[in-house]
PDB file of N, CA, C and O in Angstrom:
ATOM      1  N   MET A   1     118.555 111.648 127.528  1.00 54.00           N
ATOM      2  CA  MET A   1     118.329 112.873 128.293  1.00 54.00           C
ATOM      3  C   MET A   1     118.357 114.052 127.318  1.00 54.00           C
ATOM      4  O   MET A   1     119.344 114.240 126.602  1.00 54.00           O
ATOM      5  N   PRO A   2     117.304 114.863 127.298  1.00 55.00           N
ATOM      6  CA  PRO A   2     117.292 116.009 126.386  1.00 55.00           C
ATOM      7  C   PRO A   2     118.304 117.068 126.802  1.00 55.00           C
ATOM      8  O   PRO A   2     118.642 117.194 127.974  1.00 55.00           O
ATOM      9  N   GLY A   3     118.790 117.804 125.816  1.00 58.00           N
ATOM     10  CA  GLY A   3     119.703 118.907 126.098  1.00 58.00           C
ATOM     11  C   GLY A   3     118.953 120.101 126.663  1.00 58.00           C
ATOM     12  O   GLY A   3     117.731 120.200 126.556  1.00 58.00           O
ATOM     13  N   ALA A   4     119.670 121.005 127.277  1.00 57.00           N
ATOM     14  CA  ALA A   4     119.059 122.175 127.915  1.00 57.00           C
ATOM     15  C   ALA A   4     118.282 123.025 126.917  1.00 57.00           C
ATOM     16  O   ALA A   4     117.302 123.658 127.269  1.00 57.00           O
ATOM     17  N   TRP A   5     118.699 123.063 125.656  1.00 57.00           N
ATOM     18  CA  TRP A   5     118.020 123.875 124.651  1.00 57.00           C
ATOM     19  C   TRP A   5     116.647 123.312 124.296  1.00 57.00           C
ATOM     20  O   TRP A   5     115.844 123.985 123.687  1.00 57.00           O
ATOM     21  N   GLU A   6     116.384 122.051 124.675  1.00 60.00           N
ATOM     22  CA  GLU A   6     115.100 121.424 124.362  1.00 60.00           C
ATOM     23  C   GLU A   6     114.033 121.704 125.414  1.00 60.00           C
ATOM     24  O   GLU A   6     112.864 121.436 125.183  1.00 60.00           O
ATOM     25  N   PHE A   7     114.432 122.202 126.563  1.00 58.00           N
ATOM     26  CA  PHE A   7     113.456 122.523 127.594  1.00 58.00           C
ATOM     27  C   PHE A   7     112.886 123.907 127.330  1.00 58.00           C
ATOM     28  O   PHE A   7     113.635 124.831 126.994  1.00 58.00           O
ATOM     29  N   PRO A   8     111.580 124.071 127.488  1.00 69.00           N
ATOM     30  CA  PRO A   8     111.018 125.416 127.277  1.00 69.00           C
ATOM     31  C   PRO A   8     111.502 126.380 128.356  1.00 69.00           C
ATOM     32  O   PRO A   8     111.719 125.991 129.505  1.00 69.00           O
ATOM     33  N   LYS A   9     111.686 127.623 127.962  1.00 70.00           N
ATOM     34  CA  LYS A   9     112.083 128.632 128.938  1.00 70.00           C
ATOM     35  C   LYS A   9     110.908 128.943 129.846  1.00 70.00           C
ATOM     36  O   LYS A   9     109.759 128.905 129.409  1.00 70.00           O
ATOM     37  N   PRO A  10     111.171 129.247 131.113  1.00 81.00           N
ATOM     38  CA  PRO A  10     110.067 129.557 132.023  1.00 81.00           C
ATOM     39  C   PRO A  10     109.388 130.865 131.634  1.00 81.00           C
ATOM     40  O   PRO A  10     110.005 131.765 131.073  1.00 81.00           O
ATOM     41  N   SER A  11     108.107 130.932 131.923  1.00 89.00           N
ATOM     42  CA  SER A  11     107.382 132.176 131.672  1.00 89.00           C
ATOM     43  C   SER A  11     107.298 132.974 132.968  1.00 89.00           C
ATOM     44  O   SER A  11     107.202 132.416 134.056  1.00 89.00           O
ATOM     45  N   VAL A  12     107.354 134.281 132.832  1.00 90.00           N
ATOM     46  CA  VAL A  12     107.385 135.181 133.982  1.00 90.00           C
ATOM     47  C   VAL A  12     106.256 136.187 133.851  1.00 90.00           C
ATOM     48  O   VAL A  12     106.042 136.749 132.778  1.00 90.00           O
ATOM     49  N   LEU A  13     105.532 136.402 134.932  1.00 89.00           N
ATOM     50  CA  LEU A  13     104.556 137.481 134.982  1.00 89.00           C
ATOM     51  C   LEU A  13     105.153 138.585 135.832  1.00 89.00           C
ATOM     52  O   LEU A  13     105.498 138.372 136.997  1.00 89.00           O
ATOM     53  N   ILE A  14     105.321 139.757 135.257  1.00 88.00           N
ATOM     54  CA  ILE A  14     105.859 140.905 135.965  1.00 88.00           C
ATOM     55  C   ILE A  14     104.690 141.810 136.316  1.00 88.00           C
ATOM     56  O   ILE A  14     104.008 142.309 135.423  1.00 88.00           O
ATOM     57  N   VAL A  15     104.450 141.977 137.601  1.00 90.00           N
ATOM     58  CA  VAL A  15     103.333 142.788 138.069  1.00 90.00           C
ATOM     59  C   VAL A  15     103.879 144.091 138.623  1.00 90.00           C
ATOM     60  O   VAL A  15     104.697 144.092 139.542  1.00 90.00           O
ATOM     61  N   VAL A  16     103.427 145.196 138.060  1.00 88.00           N
ATOM     62  CA  VAL A  16     103.832 146.525 138.520  1.00 88.00           C
ATOM     63  C   VAL A  16     102.748 147.036 139.452  1.00 88.00           C
ATOM     64  O   VAL A  16     101.577 147.094 139.087  1.00 88.00           O
ATOM     65  N   LEU A  17     103.160 147.383 140.670  1.00 86.00           N
ATOM     66  CA  LEU A  17     102.220 147.888 141.670  1.00 86.00           C
ATOM     67  C   LEU A  17     102.383 149.390 141.822  1.00 86.00           C
ATOM     68  O   LEU A  17     103.490 149.888 141.978  1.00 86.00           O
ATOM     69  N   SER A  18     101.270 150.087 141.777  1.00 86.00           N
ATOM     70  CA  SER A  18     101.298 151.530 141.941  1.00 86.00           C
ATOM     71  C   SER A  18     100.065 151.962 142.717  1.00 86.00           C
ATOM     72  O   SER A  18      98.971 151.447 142.495  1.00 86.00           O
ATOM     73  N   GLY A  19     100.254 152.920 143.597  1.00 79.00           N
ATOM     74  CA  GLY A  19      99.127 153.463 144.349  1.00 79.00           C
ATOM     75  C   GLY A  19      98.381 154.527 143.569  1.00 79.00           C
ATOM     76  O   GLY A  19      97.378 155.055 144.016  1.00 79.00           O
ATOM     77  N   ARG A  20      98.875 154.835 142.374  1.00 75.00           N
ATOM     78  CA  ARG A  20      98.259 155.879 141.559  1.00 75.00           C
ATOM     79  C   ARG A  20      98.392 155.526 140.081  1.00 75.00           C
ATOM     80  O   ARG A  20      99.153 154.640 139.708  1.00 75.00           O
ATOM     81  N   GLU A  21      97.663 156.223 139.226  1.00 76.00           N
ATOM     82  CA  GLU A  21      97.708 155.951 137.793  1.00 76.00           C
ATOM     83  C   GLU A  21      98.942 156.553 137.129  1.00 76.00           C
ATOM     84  O   GLU A  21      99.404 156.053 136.118  1.00 76.00           O
ATOM     85  N   MET A  22      99.468 157.631 137.665  1.00 80.00           N
ATOM     86  CA  MET A  22     100.632 158.302 137.083  1.00 80.00           C
ATOM     87  C   MET A  22     101.884 157.914 137.876  1.00 80.00           C
ATOM     88  O   MET A  22     101.841 157.832 139.096  1.00 80.00           O
ATOM     89  N   VAL A  23     102.993 157.687 137.181  1.00 82.00           N
ATOM     90  CA  VAL A  23     104.256 157.372 137.842  1.00 82.00           C
ATOM     91  C   VAL A  23     105.250 158.497 137.580  1.00 82.00           C
ATOM     92  O   VAL A  23     105.063 159.315 136.689  1.00 82.00           O
ATOM     93  N   ALA A  24     106.316 158.524 138.358  1.00 86.00           N
ATOM     94  CA  ALA A  24     107.347 159.554 138.203  1.00 86.00           C
ATOM     95  C   ALA A  24     108.054 159.389 136.857  1.00 86.00           C
ATOM     96  O   ALA A  24     108.177 158.279 136.334  1.00 86.00           O
ATOM     97  N   SER A  25     108.516 160.483 136.316  1.00 88.00           N
ATOM     98  CA  SER A  25     109.182 160.430 135.010  1.00 88.00           C
ATOM     99  C   SER A  25     110.469 159.605 135.063  1.00 88.00           C
ATOM    100  O   SER A  25     110.807 158.924 134.101  1.00 88.00           O
ATOM    101  N   ALA A  26     111.186 159.634 136.185  1.00 89.00           N
ATOM    102  CA  ALA A  26     112.401 158.821 136.320  1.00 89.00           C
ATOM    103  C   ALA A  26     112.052 157.332 136.246  1.00 89.00           C
ATOM    104  O   ALA A  26     112.770 156.538 135.635  1.00 89.00           O
ATOM    105  N   TRP A  27     110.941 156.952 136.848  1.00 87.00           N
ATOM    106  CA  TRP A  27     110.505 155.556 136.806  1.00 87.00           C
ATOM    107  C   TRP A  27     110.115 155.183 135.376  1.00 87.00           C
ATOM    108  O   TRP A  27     110.496 154.123 134.865  1.00 87.00           O
ATOM    109  N   ALA A  28     109.377 156.043 134.715  1.00 86.00           N
ATOM    110  CA  ALA A  28     108.949 155.772 133.334  1.00 86.00           C
ATOM    111  C   ALA A  28     110.156 155.626 132.409  1.00 86.00           C
ATOM    112  O   ALA A  28     110.168 154.764 131.518  1.00 86.00           O
ATOM    113  N   GLU A  29     111.156 156.445 132.618  1.00 90.00           N
ATOM    114  CA  GLU A  29     112.371 156.356 131.801  1.00 90.00           C
ATOM    115  C   GLU A  29     113.086 155.031 132.030  1.00 90.00           C
ATOM    116  O   GLU A  29     113.537 154.387 131.086  1.00 90.00           O
ATOM    117  N   SER A  30     113.192 154.602 133.285  1.00 90.00           N
ATOM    118  CA  SER A  30     113.869 153.331 133.564  1.00 90.00           C
ATOM    119  C   SER A  30     113.053 152.156 133.027  1.00 90.00           C
ATOM    120  O   SER A  30     113.621 151.147 132.598  1.00 90.00           O
ATOM    121  N   TRP A  31     111.734 152.272 133.018  1.00 88.00           N
ATOM    122  CA  TRP A  31     110.860 151.215 132.487  1.00 88.00           C
ATOM    123  C   TRP A  31     111.180 150.945 131.011  1.00 88.00           C
ATOM    124  O   TRP A  31     111.214 149.814 130.561  1.00 88.00           O
ATOM    125  N   ARG A  32     111.426 152.021 130.268  1.00 89.00           N
ATOM    126  CA  ARG A  32     111.713 151.888 128.842  1.00 89.00           C
ATOM    127  C   ARG A  32     113.052 151.218 128.573  1.00 89.00           C
ATOM    128  O   ARG A  32     113.255 150.640 127.503  1.00 89.00           O
ATOM    129  N   THR A  33     113.980 151.275 129.520  1.00 91.00           N
ATOM    130  CA  THR A  33     115.309 150.700 129.299  1.00 91.00           C
ATOM    131  C   THR A  33     115.479 149.301 129.885  1.00 91.00           C
ATOM    132  O   THR A  33     116.551 148.714 129.739  1.00 91.00           O
ATOM    133  N   LEU A  34     114.454 148.774 130.527  1.00 89.00           N
ATOM    134  CA  LEU A  34     114.572 147.445 131.132  1.00 89.00           C
ATOM    135  C   LEU A  34     114.741 146.368 130.066  1.00 89.00           C
ATOM    136  O   LEU A  34     114.156 146.434 128.988  1.00 89.00           O
ATOM    137  N   ILE A  35     115.541 145.382 130.396  1.00 89.00           N
ATOM    138  CA  ILE A  35     115.751 144.229 129.530  1.00 89.00           C
ATOM    139  C   ILE A  35     114.889 143.096 130.093  1.00 89.00           C
ATOM    140  O   ILE A  35     115.083 142.664 131.228  1.00 89.00           O
ATOM    141  N   TRP A  36     113.933 142.646 129.312  1.00 87.00           N
ATOM    142  CA  TRP A  36     112.956 141.663 129.775  1.00 87.00           C
ATOM    143  C   TRP A  36     113.378 140.238 129.425  1.00 87.00           C
ATOM    144  O   TRP A  36     113.989 140.015 128.381  1.00 87.00           O
ATOM    145  N   PRO A  37     113.001 139.273 130.261  1.00 83.00           N
ATOM    146  CA  PRO A  37     113.213 137.864 129.884  1.00 83.00           C
ATOM    147  C   PRO A  37     112.411 137.545 128.616  1.00 83.00           C
ATOM    148  O   PRO A  37     111.444 138.231 128.287  1.00 83.00           O
ATOM    149  N   ASP A  38     112.805 136.493 127.904  1.00 83.00           N
ATOM    150  CA  ASP A  38     112.149 136.125 126.643  1.00 83.00           C
ATOM    151  C   ASP A  38     110.643 135.920 126.789  1.00 83.00           C
ATOM    152  O   ASP A  38     109.870 136.390 125.979  1.00 83.00           O
ATOM    153  N   ARG A  39     110.230 135.220 127.794  1.00 86.00           N
ATOM    154  CA  ARG A  39     108.816 134.899 127.945  1.00 86.00           C
ATOM    155  C   ARG A  39     108.224 135.666 129.124  1.00 86.00           C
ATOM    156  O   ARG A  39     107.674 135.085 130.047  1.00 86.00           O
ATOM    157  N   ALA A  40     108.299 136.972 129.079  1.00 89.00           N
ATOM    158  CA  ALA A  40     107.788 137.807 130.167  1.00 89.00           C
ATOM    159  C   ALA A  40     106.525 138.535 129.720  1.00 89.00           C
ATOM    160  O   ALA A  40     106.471 139.097 128.634  1.00 89.00           O
ATOM    161  N   ASN A  41     105.520 138.491 130.563  1.00 91.00           N
ATOM    162  CA  ASN A  41     104.302 139.263 130.366  1.00 91.00           C
ATOM    163  C   ASN A  41     104.237 140.308 131.464  1.00 91.00           C
ATOM    164  O   ASN A  41     104.691 140.069 132.586  1.00 91.00           O
ATOM    165  N   ARG A  42     103.676 141.453 131.152  1.00 90.00           N
ATOM    166  CA  ARG A  42     103.609 142.543 132.122  1.00 90.00           C
ATOM    167  C   ARG A  42     102.160 142.890 132.417  1.00 90.00           C
ATOM    168  O   ARG A  42     101.308 142.847 131.539  1.00 90.00           O
ATOM    169  N   MET A  43     101.909 143.238 133.681  1.00 90.00           N
ATOM    170  CA  MET A  43     100.572 143.563 134.136  1.00 90.00           C
ATOM    171  C   MET A  43     100.671 144.716 135.125  1.00 90.00           C
ATOM    172  O   MET A  43     101.534 144.707 136.010  1.00 90.00           O
ATOM    173  N   PHE A  44      99.829 145.721 134.992  1.00 89.00           N
ATOM    174  CA  PHE A  44      99.815 146.857 135.909  1.00 89.00           C
ATOM    175  C   PHE A  44      98.615 146.742 136.839  1.00 89.00           C
ATOM    176  O   PHE A  44      97.502 146.476 136.388  1.00 89.00           O
ATOM    177  N   LEU A  45      98.854 146.942 138.127  1.00 89.00           N
ATOM    178  CA  LEU A  45      97.778 146.982 139.115  1.00 89.00           C
ATOM    179  C   LEU A  45      97.897 148.289 139.884  1.00 89.00           C
ATOM    180  O   LEU A  45      98.956 148.580 140.440  1.00 89.00           O
ATOM    181  N   TYR A  46      96.856 149.080 139.897  1.00 86.00           N
ATOM    182  CA  TYR A  46      96.886 150.349 140.626  1.00 86.00           C
ATOM    183  C   TYR A  46      95.491 150.679 141.143  1.00 86.00           C
ATOM    184  O   TYR A  46      94.502 150.052 140.755  1.00 86.00           O
ATOM    185  N   GLY A  47      95.444 151.643 142.043  1.00 86.00           N
ATOM    186  CA  GLY A  47      94.176 152.099 142.584  1.00 86.00           C
ATOM    187  C   GLY A  47      93.586 151.200 143.662  1.00 86.00           C
ATOM    188  O   GLY A  47      92.394 151.228 143.906  1.00 86.00           O
ATOM    189  N   MET A  48      94.421 150.376 144.286  1.00 87.00           N
ATOM    190  CA  MET A  48      93.959 149.504 145.370  1.00 87.00           C
ATOM    191  C   MET A  48      95.077 149.375 146.391  1.00 87.00           C
ATOM    192  O   MET A  48      96.224 149.674 146.083  1.00 87.00           O
ATOM    193  N   PRO A  49      94.758 148.965 147.609  1.00 89.00           N
ATOM    194  CA  PRO A  49      95.825 148.764 148.605  1.00 89.00           C
ATOM    195  C   PRO A  49      96.845 147.743 148.100  1.00 89.00           C
ATOM    196  O   PRO A  49      96.496 146.809 147.368  1.00 89.00           O
ATOM    197  N   PHE A  50      98.099 147.924 148.488  1.00 86.00           N
ATOM    198  CA  PHE A  50      99.164 147.063 147.989  1.00 86.00           C
ATOM    199  C   PHE A  50      98.971 145.595 148.361  1.00 86.00           C
ATOM    200  O   PHE A  50      99.289 144.716 147.563  1.00 86.00           O
ATOM    201  N   ASP A  51      98.449 145.318 149.551  1.00 90.00           N
ATOM    202  CA  ASP A  51      98.245 143.914 149.921  1.00 90.00           C
ATOM    203  C   ASP A  51      97.210 143.260 149.014  1.00 90.00           C
ATOM    204  O   ASP A  51      97.366 142.117 148.589  1.00 90.00           O
ATOM    205  N   HIS A  52      96.172 143.987 148.682  1.00 93.00           N
ATOM    206  CA  HIS A  52      95.150 143.461 147.770  1.00 93.00           C
ATOM    207  C   HIS A  52      95.729 143.294 146.355  1.00 93.00           C
ATOM    208  O   HIS A  52      95.472 142.292 145.685  1.00 93.00           O
ATOM    209  N   ALA A  53      96.515 144.256 145.913  1.00 91.00           N
ATOM    210  CA  ALA A  53      97.127 144.181 144.585  1.00 91.00           C
ATOM    211  C   ALA A  53      98.082 142.988 144.493  1.00 91.00           C
ATOM    212  O   ALA A  53      98.108 142.284 143.479  1.00 91.00           O
ATOM    213  N   ARG A  54      98.851 142.736 145.542  1.00 92.00           N
ATOM    214  CA  ARG A  54      99.762 141.583 145.539  1.00 92.00           C
ATOM    215  C   ARG A  54      98.974 140.276 145.468  1.00 92.00           C
ATOM    216  O   ARG A  54      99.346 139.344 144.750  1.00 92.00           O
ATOM    217  N   SER A  55      97.867 140.212 146.193  1.00 95.00           N
ATOM    218  CA  SER A  55      97.018 139.015 146.136  1.00 95.00           C
ATOM    219  C   SER A  55      96.453 138.813 144.734  1.00 95.00           C
ATOM    220  O   SER A  55      96.398 137.686 144.227  1.00 95.00           O
ATOM    221  N   GLN A  56      96.050 139.903 144.099  1.00 93.00           N
ATOM    222  CA  GLN A  56      95.526 139.813 142.729  1.00 93.00           C
ATOM    223  C   GLN A  56      96.613 139.345 141.754  1.00 93.00           C
ATOM    224  O   GLN A  56      96.345 138.570 140.841  1.00 93.00           O
ATOM    225  N   GLY A  57      97.843 139.831 141.944  1.00 93.00           N
ATOM    226  CA  GLY A  57      98.952 139.390 141.106  1.00 93.00           C
ATOM    227  C   GLY A  57      99.232 137.904 141.261  1.00 93.00           C
ATOM    228  O   GLY A  57      99.461 137.194 140.272  1.00 93.00           O
ATOM    229  N   CYS A  58      99.201 137.421 142.503  1.00 94.00           N
ATOM    230  CA  CYS A  58      99.407 135.985 142.753  1.00 94.00           C
ATOM    231  C   CYS A  58      98.298 135.163 142.110  1.00 94.00           C
ATOM    232  O   CYS A  58      98.556 134.136 141.475  1.00 94.00           O
ATOM    233  N   LYS A  59      97.072 135.617 142.268  1.00 94.00           N
ATOM    234  CA  LYS A  59      95.928 134.918 141.688  1.00 94.00           C
ATOM    235  C   LYS A  59      96.062 134.845 140.168  1.00 94.00           C
ATOM    236  O   LYS A  59      95.868 133.791 139.570  1.00 94.00           O
ATOM    237  N   ARG A  60      96.426 135.955 139.554  1.00 92.00           N
ATOM    238  CA  ARG A  60      96.579 136.000 138.098  1.00 92.00           C
ATOM    239  C   ARG A  60      97.700 135.064 137.629  1.00 92.00           C
ATOM    240  O   ARG A  60      97.586 134.395 136.602  1.00 92.00           O
ATOM    241  N   THR A  61      98.790 134.994 138.391  1.00 92.00           N
ATOM    242  CA  THR A  61      99.905 134.109 138.040  1.00 92.00           C
ATOM    243  C   THR A  61      99.452 132.655 138.035  1.00 92.00           C
ATOM    244  O   THR A  61      99.769 131.897 137.119  1.00 92.00           O
ATOM    245  N   LEU A  62      98.693 132.271 139.039  1.00 93.00           N
ATOM    246  CA  LEU A  62      98.203 130.887 139.114  1.00 93.00           C
ATOM    247  C   LEU A  62      97.188 130.592 138.017  1.00 93.00           C
ATOM    248  O   LEU A  62      97.172 129.493 137.453  1.00 93.00           O
ATOM    249  N   GLU A  63      96.344 131.564 137.681  1.00 93.00           N
ATOM    250  CA  GLU A  63      95.335 131.367 136.640  1.00 93.00           C
ATOM    251  C   GLU A  63      95.953 131.219 135.252  1.00 93.00           C
ATOM    252  O   GLU A  63      95.415 130.521 134.399  1.00 93.00           O
ATOM    253  N   THR A  64      97.060 131.887 135.015  1.00 90.00           N
ATOM    254  CA  THR A  64      97.666 131.885 133.680  1.00 90.00           C
ATOM    255  C   THR A  64      98.822 130.899 133.557  1.00 90.00           C
ATOM    256  O   THR A  64      99.468 130.845 132.531  1.00 90.00           O
ATOM    257  N   ASP A  65      99.098 130.143 134.599  1.00 83.00           N
ATOM    258  CA  ASP A  65     100.107 129.092 134.562  1.00 83.00           C
ATOM    259  C   ASP A  65     101.511 129.610 134.235  1.00 83.00           C
ATOM    260  O   ASP A  65     102.252 129.004 133.473  1.00 83.00           O
ATOM    261  N   HIS A  66     101.871 130.766 134.809  1.00 89.00           N
ATOM    262  CA  HIS A  66     103.244 131.263 134.687  1.00 89.00           C
ATOM    263  C   HIS A  66     104.135 130.505 135.663  1.00 89.00           C
ATOM    264  O   HIS A  66     103.668 129.994 136.679  1.00 89.00           O
ATOM    265  N   ASP A  67     105.410 130.440 135.360  1.00 90.00           N
ATOM    266  CA  ASP A  67     106.358 129.743 136.231  1.00 90.00           C
ATOM    267  C   ASP A  67     106.867 130.621 137.364  1.00 90.00           C
ATOM    268  O   ASP A  67     107.181 130.132 138.445  1.00 90.00           O
ATOM    269  N   TYR A  68     106.979 131.936 137.105  1.00 91.00           N
ATOM    270  CA  TYR A  68     107.510 132.866 138.101  1.00 91.00           C
ATOM    271  C   TYR A  68     106.679 134.135 138.145  1.00 91.00           C
ATOM    272  O   TYR A  68     106.054 134.523 137.158  1.00 91.00           O
ATOM    273  N   LEU A  69     106.739 134.782 139.286  1.00 92.00           N
ATOM    274  CA  LEU A  69     106.067 136.063 139.506  1.00 92.00           C
ATOM    275  C   LEU A  69     107.096 137.048 140.042  1.00 92.00           C
ATOM    276  O   LEU A  69     107.878 136.719 140.940  1.00 92.00           O
ATOM    277  N   PHE A  70     107.119 138.237 139.472  1.00 91.00           N
ATOM    278  CA  PHE A  70     108.047 139.279 139.916  1.00 91.00           C
ATOM    279  C   PHE A  70     107.247 140.553 140.132  1.00 91.00           C
ATOM    280  O   PHE A  70     106.545 141.016 139.229  1.00 91.00           O
ATOM    281  N   PHE A  71     107.315 141.110 141.344  1.00 91.00           N
ATOM    282  CA  PHE A  71     106.636 142.365 141.651  1.00 91.00           C
ATOM    283  C   PHE A  71     107.620 143.520 141.495  1.00 91.00           C
ATOM    284  O   PHE A  71     108.766 143.428 141.934  1.00 91.00           O
ATOM    285  N   LEU A  72     107.163 144.584 140.873  1.00 89.00           N
ATOM    286  CA  LEU A  72     107.959 145.793 140.721  1.00 89.00           C
ATOM    287  C   LEU A  72     107.103 146.962 141.188  1.00 89.00           C
ATOM    288  O   LEU A  72     106.083 147.266 140.570  1.00 89.00           O
ATOM    289  N   ASP A  73     107.478 147.588 142.290  1.00 88.00           N
ATOM    290  CA  ASP A  73     106.724 148.721 142.824  1.00 88.00           C
ATOM    291  C   ASP A  73     107.107 150.001 142.099  1.00 88.00           C
ATOM    292  O   ASP A  73     108.200 150.104 141.532  1.00 88.00           O
ATOM    293  N   ASP A  74     106.223 150.976 142.136  1.00 84.00           N
ATOM    294  CA  ASP A  74     106.481 152.230 141.412  1.00 84.00           C
ATOM    295  C   ASP A  74     107.443 153.157 142.124  1.00 84.00           C
ATOM    296  O   ASP A  74     107.775 154.206 141.611  1.00 84.00           O
ATOM    297  N   ASP A  75     107.943 152.772 143.289  1.00 86.00           N
ATOM    298  CA  ASP A  75     108.939 153.589 143.971  1.00 86.00           C
ATOM    299  C   ASP A  75     110.338 153.005 143.869  1.00 86.00           C
ATOM    300  O   ASP A  75     111.263 153.448 144.526  1.00 86.00           O
ATOM    301  N   VAL A  76     110.518 151.990 143.008  1.00 86.00           N
ATOM    302  CA  VAL A  76     111.802 151.357 142.776  1.00 86.00           C
ATOM    303  C   VAL A  76     112.228 151.649 141.342  1.00 86.00           C
ATOM    304  O   VAL A  76     111.475 151.425 140.407  1.00 86.00           O
ATOM    305  N   ILE A  77     113.432 152.158 141.164  1.00 87.00           N
ATOM    306  CA  ILE A  77     113.952 152.427 139.826  1.00 87.00           C
ATOM    307  C   ILE A  77     115.095 151.439 139.589  1.00 87.00           C
ATOM    308  O   ILE A  77     116.220 151.648 140.032  1.00 87.00           O
ATOM    309  N   PRO A  78     114.789 150.322 138.903  1.00 83.00           N
ATOM    310  CA  PRO A  78     115.799 149.293 138.704  1.00 83.00           C
ATOM    311  C   PRO A  78     116.753 149.612 137.566  1.00 83.00           C
ATOM    312  O   PRO A  78     116.406 150.366 136.653  1.00 83.00           O
ATOM    313  N   PRO A  79     117.944 149.034 137.585  1.00 85.00           N
ATOM    314  CA  PRO A  79     118.852 149.170 136.428  1.00 85.00           C
ATOM    315  C   PRO A  79     118.309 148.310 135.283  1.00 85.00           C
ATOM    316  O   PRO A  79     117.476 147.432 135.510  1.00 85.00           O
ATOM    317  N   PRO A  80     118.757 148.561 134.061  1.00 83.00           N
ATOM    318  CA  PRO A  80     118.239 147.786 132.918  1.00 83.00           C
ATOM    319  C   PRO A  80     118.381 146.292 133.106  1.00 83.00           C
ATOM    320  O   PRO A  80     117.543 145.529 132.721  1.00 83.00           O
TER     321      PRO A  80
END
């Protein structure tokens, strides 16, 4: 049985949803301080209805064979 260190870490696609091209400065500041998983890719979707953007994020996750999908909306300011 292989040890846990021999299994590859899961890959994560982080999709940021925004209804506009510009985000609030508080959000931009928190974005810079976020601590990302080792194998995380980030993708921005804006200028479309949120339901359509979420569908596009799901489609992209399946096309790129990521293990997890995480949505981050532009009205949420997460801790690092």
